[in-house]
Coordinates of C-alpha atoms and ligand atoms in Angstrom, one line a residue:
M215 CA 78.4 125.8 29.6
T216 CA 78.1 121.9 29.5
S217 CA 74.7 120.3 29.8
A218 CA 75.6 119.1 33.5
K219 CA 76.8 122.6 34.6
N220 CA 73.7 124.1 33.1
Y221 CA 71.4 121.7 35.0
E222 CA 73.2 122.6 38.3
F223 CA 72.8 126.2 37.6
I224 CA 69.2 125.8 36.7
N225 CA 68.5 123.8 39.9
S226 CA 70.0 126.6 42.0
V227 CA 68.2 129.6 40.4
L228 CA 64.9 128.2 39.4
P229 CA 62.8 128.7 42.5
Q230 CA 63.7 132.4 42.8
W231 CA 63.4 133.2 39.2
L232 CA 60.0 131.5 39.1
E233 CA 58.9 133.6 42.1
T234 CA 59.9 136.7 40.1
S235 CA 58.0 135.6 37.1
R236 CA 54.9 134.8 39.2
L237 CA 54.5 138.5 39.9
Q238 CA 53.4 138.9 36.3
T239 CA 50.2 136.9 36.9
V240 CA 48.4 140.0 38.2
H241 CA 48.6 141.4 34.7
G242 CA 47.0 138.5 33.0
S243 CA 43.6 136.6 33.3
T244 CA 42.4 133.0 32.9
A245 CA 40.5 132.0 29.7
A246 CA 36.9 132.6 30.1
Y247 CA 35.3 131.5 26.9
I248 CA 35.5 127.8 28.1
P249 CA 33.7 128.3 31.4
E250 CA 35.5 125.5 33.2
L251 CA 38.7 127.0 32.4
A252 CA 38.0 130.3 34.3
K253 CA 38.1 128.3 37.5
A254 CA 41.9 127.8 37.3
P255 CA 44.1 129.5 40.0
Q256 CA 45.1 132.9 38.5
E257 CA 48.4 133.2 40.4
A258 CA 49.6 129.7 39.7
L259 CA 53.0 129.0 38.0
G260 CA 54.9 125.8 37.7
I261 CA 57.6 124.5 35.6
H262 CA 59.4 121.0 35.1
I263 CA 62.6 120.5 33.0
M264 CA 63.6 117.1 32.1
C265 CA 67.1 116.0 30.9
G266 CA 67.8 113.3 28.4
N267 CA 69.2 111.0 31.2
G268 CA 66.0 111.3 33.1
E269 CA 67.1 113.9 35.7
H270 CA 64.7 116.6 36.3
V271 CA 64.3 120.0 38.0
S272 CA 61.0 121.3 39.0
A273 CA 59.6 124.5 40.9
G274 CA 56.4 126.3 41.8
D275 CA 53.0 124.6 41.1
C276 CA 54.2 121.8 39.1
G277 CA 51.6 119.6 40.8
H278 CA 48.8 121.6 39.2
V279 CA 46.8 119.6 36.6
F280 CA 45.4 121.3 33.4
T281 CA 44.2 120.3 30.0
L282 CA 46.4 120.3 27.0
Q283 CA 44.1 122.5 24.8
S284 CA 46.0 123.8 21.8
I285 CA 49.2 121.9 22.8
S286 CA 47.4 118.6 21.7
K287 CA 47.6 119.9 18.2
V288 CA 51.3 119.3 18.0
F289 CA 50.8 115.5 18.6
T290 CA 47.6 115.2 16.6
L291 CA 49.3 116.6 13.6
I292 CA 52.2 114.0 14.1
L293 CA 49.8 111.2 14.4
A294 CA 48.0 112.2 11.3
L295 CA 51.4 112.4 9.4
M296 CA 52.1 109.0 10.7
D297 CA 48.8 107.8 9.5
H298 CA 48.8 109.3 5.9
G299 CA 52.2 110.9 5.2
E300 CA 53.1 114.4 4.1
E301 CA 51.5 114.8 0.9
A302 CA 47.9 113.7 2.1
I303 CA 48.2 116.1 5.0
F304 CA 49.4 119.1 3.2
A305 CA 46.7 118.6 0.5
K306 CA 44.3 119.6 3.4
V307 CA 46.2 122.0 5.4
G308 CA 48.7 124.7 4.6
M309 CA 52.1 125.6 6.2
E310 CA 51.8 129.3 6.8
P311 CA 51.0 131.5 9.8
T312 CA 47.9 133.5 9.5
G313 CA 48.3 136.7 11.6
D314 CA 44.7 136.1 12.7
D315 CA 43.3 134.8 15.8
F316 CA 43.5 131.1 16.4
N317 CA 39.7 130.6 16.1
S318 CA 39.4 133.1 13.0
M319 CA 37.4 132.0 10.0
L320 CA 38.3 135.1 8.0
K321 CA 40.8 133.4 5.7
L322 CA 38.7 130.3 5.1
E323 CA 36.3 132.5 3.1
L324 CA 38.8 134.9 1.6
V325 CA 41.6 132.8 0.4
R326 CA 40.9 129.9 -2.1
P327 CA 40.8 127.0 -2.0
G328 CA 39.5 127.5 1.5
I329 CA 41.8 125.0 3.3
P330 CA 43.1 126.1 6.8
F331 CA 46.4 128.0 6.7
N332 CA 48.2 125.6 9.1
P333 CA 47.4 122.8 11.5
F334 CA 47.8 124.8 14.7
I335 CA 44.9 127.2 14.1
N336 CA 41.5 125.7 15.2
A337 CA 40.3 125.3 11.7
G338 CA 43.6 123.4 10.8
A339 CA 43.5 121.2 14.0
I340 CA 39.7 120.4 13.4
T341 CA 40.8 119.2 9.9
I342 CA 43.6 117.2 11.4
S343 CA 41.1 115.6 13.8
S344 CA 39.1 114.4 10.9
L345 CA 42.1 112.8 9.2
I346 CA 43.1 110.6 12.2
V347 CA 42.7 107.0 11.2
G348 CA 39.8 105.1 13.1
D349 CA 36.3 103.9 12.6
G350 CA 34.3 106.7 14.2
P351 CA 35.1 109.4 16.9
E352 CA 35.5 106.7 19.6
E353 CA 38.2 104.7 17.9
K354 CA 40.0 107.8 16.6
S355 CA 39.9 109.3 20.1
A356 CA 41.2 106.0 21.6
R357 CA 44.2 106.1 19.3
I358 CA 45.0 109.6 20.1
L359 CA 45.0 108.9 23.8
E360 CA 47.0 105.9 23.5
F361 CA 49.6 107.8 21.4
F362 CA 49.7 110.7 23.9
R363 CA 50.1 108.0 26.7
R364 CA 53.1 106.5 25.1
L365 CA 54.8 109.9 24.5
A366 CA 54.3 110.9 28.1
G367 CA 55.4 107.5 29.3
S368 CA 52.1 107.5 31.5
D369 CA 49.1 105.1 30.9
T370 CA 47.0 106.9 33.3
L371 CA 46.7 110.1 31.2
D372 CA 43.0 110.7 30.6
Y373 CA 40.4 113.3 29.7
N374 CA 39.0 115.9 32.1
M375 CA 35.3 115.3 31.2
D376 CA 34.3 118.5 32.9
V377 CA 36.4 120.5 30.6
Y378 CA 35.3 118.3 27.6
H379 CA 31.6 119.0 28.2
S380 CA 32.1 122.7 29.1
E381 CA 33.7 123.2 25.7
S382 CA 31.3 120.8 23.8
E383 CA 28.4 122.9 25.2
T384 CA 29.6 126.2 24.4
G385 CA 32.0 125.8 21.5
H386 CA 29.9 127.5 18.9
R387 CA 32.8 129.2 17.2
N388 CA 34.3 125.8 16.5
R389 CA 31.2 124.5 15.4
S390 CA 30.8 127.3 12.8
L391 CA 34.5 126.8 11.7
A392 CA 33.8 123.1 11.1
Y393 CA 30.5 123.6 9.1
F394 CA 32.6 126.3 7.1
L395 CA 35.2 123.4 6.5
L396 CA 32.5 120.9 5.6
D397 CA 31.1 123.3 3.0
N398 CA 34.6 123.9 1.6
G399 CA 34.9 120.1 1.1
V400 CA 37.8 119.8 3.6
L401 CA 36.3 117.3 6.1
G402 CA 36.0 114.4 3.7
G403 CA 33.1 112.1 4.7
S404 CA 33.0 112.9 8.4
S405 CA 30.2 114.7 10.2
V406 CA 30.7 118.0 12.1
E407 CA 29.8 116.6 15.3
D408 CA 31.9 113.5 14.9
V409 CA 35.0 115.5 14.1
L410 CA 34.3 118.0 17.0
E411 CA 34.1 115.1 19.5
V412 CA 37.5 114.1 18.5
Y413 CA 38.8 117.6 18.6
F414 CA 37.3 118.5 22.0
R415 CA 38.5 115.3 23.6
H416 CA 42.0 115.6 22.6
C417 CA 42.0 119.3 23.9
A418 CA 40.6 117.9 27.3
I419 CA 43.4 115.4 27.9
E420 CA 44.7 116.3 31.3
V421 CA 48.4 116.6 32.2
T422 CA 51.0 117.9 34.6
C423 CA 54.2 120.0 33.7
A424 CA 56.1 116.6 34.1
D425 CA 53.9 115.0 31.5
L426 CA 54.6 117.9 29.2
A427 CA 58.2 117.8 29.7
R428 CA 58.3 114.1 29.0
M429 CA 56.5 114.7 25.6
G430 CA 58.8 117.6 24.9
L431 CA 61.9 115.3 25.6
I432 CA 60.9 113.1 22.7
L433 CA 60.6 116.1 20.3
A434 CA 64.1 117.3 21.7
F435 CA 65.6 114.0 20.8
D436 CA 64.1 113.9 17.2
G437 CA 61.5 111.2 18.0
K438 CA 63.6 109.0 20.0
D439 CA 62.8 108.4 23.7
P440 CA 66.3 108.9 25.3
L441 CA 65.1 107.1 28.4
T442 CA 64.1 103.9 26.5
G443 CA 65.9 104.1 23.3
D444 CA 62.6 103.5 21.5
T445 CA 61.8 105.5 18.3
L446 CA 58.3 106.9 18.8
I447 CA 58.0 109.3 15.9
P448 CA 59.9 109.4 12.6
R449 CA 62.5 112.2 12.6
R450 CA 61.1 114.1 9.6
Y451 CA 57.6 114.4 11.3
V452 CA 59.2 116.0 14.4
Q453 CA 61.1 118.4 12.2
I454 CA 57.9 119.4 10.7
A455 CA 56.2 119.7 14.1
K456 CA 59.0 121.7 15.5
T457 CA 59.0 124.1 12.6
F458 CA 55.4 124.9 13.2
M459 CA 56.0 125.3 16.8
I460 CA 58.5 128.1 15.7
T461 CA 56.3 129.9 13.1
C462 CA 52.8 129.4 14.8
G463 CA 53.1 127.7 18.2
M464 CA 52.5 130.9 20.2
Y465 CA 49.8 132.3 18.2
N466 CA 50.4 135.8 17.0
A467 CA 53.3 136.2 19.3
S468 CA 55.4 133.3 17.7
G469 CA 57.7 135.8 16.2
E470 CA 58.3 137.7 19.3
F471 CA 58.9 134.5 21.3
A472 CA 61.2 133.3 18.5
I473 CA 63.3 136.4 19.0
Q474 CA 63.1 136.6 22.8
A475 CA 63.6 132.8 23.6
G476 CA 64.3 131.0 20.3
L477 CA 62.8 127.8 21.1
P478 CA 60.1 125.6 19.4
A479 CA 57.1 126.0 21.7
K480 CA 53.3 125.5 21.8
S481 CA 50.8 127.0 24.2
G482 CA 47.3 126.4 25.1
V483 CA 44.4 128.5 26.6
S484 CA 44.8 126.4 29.8
G485 CA 48.1 128.3 30.4
G486 CA 50.2 125.4 29.4
I487 CA 53.3 125.9 27.3
L488 CA 55.4 123.0 25.9
T489 CA 58.8 123.7 24.9
L490 CA 62.2 122.1 24.4
V491 CA 65.9 122.6 24.0
P492 CA 67.1 120.4 21.2
G493 CA 69.2 117.5 22.3
Q494 CA 69.0 118.6 25.9
Y495 CA 65.7 119.2 27.6
G496 CA 61.9 118.8 27.4
I497 CA 60.2 121.6 29.4
G498 CA 56.6 121.9 30.6
V499 CA 55.3 125.1 32.1
V500 CA 51.8 126.1 33.5
G501 CA 50.4 129.5 34.4
P502 CA 46.7 129.9 33.7
A503 CA 46.8 133.7 33.7
L504 CA 47.2 134.7 30.0
N505 CA 48.5 137.7 28.3
S506 CA 46.5 139.6 25.5
K507 CA 47.9 137.2 22.9
G508 CA 46.6 134.1 24.9
N509 CA 49.8 132.9 26.2
S510 CA 50.7 132.3 29.8
I511 CA 52.0 135.8 30.8
A512 CA 54.3 134.4 33.7
G513 CA 55.3 131.3 31.7
V514 CA 56.5 133.3 28.8
H515 CA 58.4 135.7 31.2
L516 CA 60.1 132.7 33.0
L517 CA 61.0 130.9 29.7
E518 CA 62.4 134.0 28.0
R519 CA 64.6 134.7 31.1
L520 CA 65.8 131.1 31.2
S521 CA 66.7 130.9 27.5
Q522 CA 68.5 134.3 27.5
E523 CA 70.5 133.6 30.7
L524 CA 71.3 130.1 29.4
D525 CA 71.8 130.9 25.7
W526 CA 69.3 128.4 24.6
S527 CA 68.1 130.1 21.4
I528 CA 68.5 127.8 18.4
F529 CA 69.1 130.7 16.2
Ligands
LIG160 N1 44.2 128.1 21.9 C1 43.7 127.0 22.5 O1 44.1 126.2 23.2 C2 42.4 126.7 21.8 C3 41.8 125.3 22.2 C4 40.5 125.2 22.5 N2 40.0 123.8 22.9 C5 39.6 125.8 21.5 O2 39.3 125.3 20.5 O3 39.2 127.0 21.5

């Protein structure tokens, strides 16, 4: 099917497919370890699909606002690569999936030299936060927010400060990870609290599915914004980010999602999923009820169906 035909077809089936996937939400639950996230509506499900010509289709609760959480790790990695280049970044974080939970510290102790296995687990993303160029946490955070705004084409993107405070007050696991990293000599000259402020802030940037889709579109077009023609990210760094999205983007269900949907994707504990179809679509999904692997239960259901019916797998 051509892209235009695909688009018409998606438009006609999406509302009904979304309602079928929404039935899955009863089998999941919202994240509770960040108290503010537990308040999200359990049965919500929304999707926004944006084409390279700016046309878009959306369905369900696509007006629901949510925080990026781990989805932000894709773009902080890219910014750090743009700041320092590959060699410096991969001296501090690895390129391999762990098979452990995203907030695990097991391998930091077990495997020498004690650097995080990849930039999408919390230890890796905290390390990346320490590498963002800027004079202190405020300037680093301002650069991240400005970069995210450019990618989303929205200068109103901002933090949800309730979520930020909620995580900052209760994020003791991340605090212990950061101390472990400090002891392993991974955090350079930064203090734990400064690095965590940057990390908790970018996790708390608030978006809609449309913002996610717009950010995904830039990745789908190898770093060039198809709507403005501006190159926002060097192609090589998009390639690196998309590879991590395949191997680690859906936590310990990344292999399964690669087999069932075959698309680069990144999810967050808020129930958001950012994915893309190369050269065609940027896609944002939200469904706060999570499955046992920490991914949106209904979001994954819907994306797998779309990919299978429309033959989207890149493999
Ligand atoms: N998986 C996630 O989305 C985790 C992000 C969250 N801010 C945390 O550090 O725990």
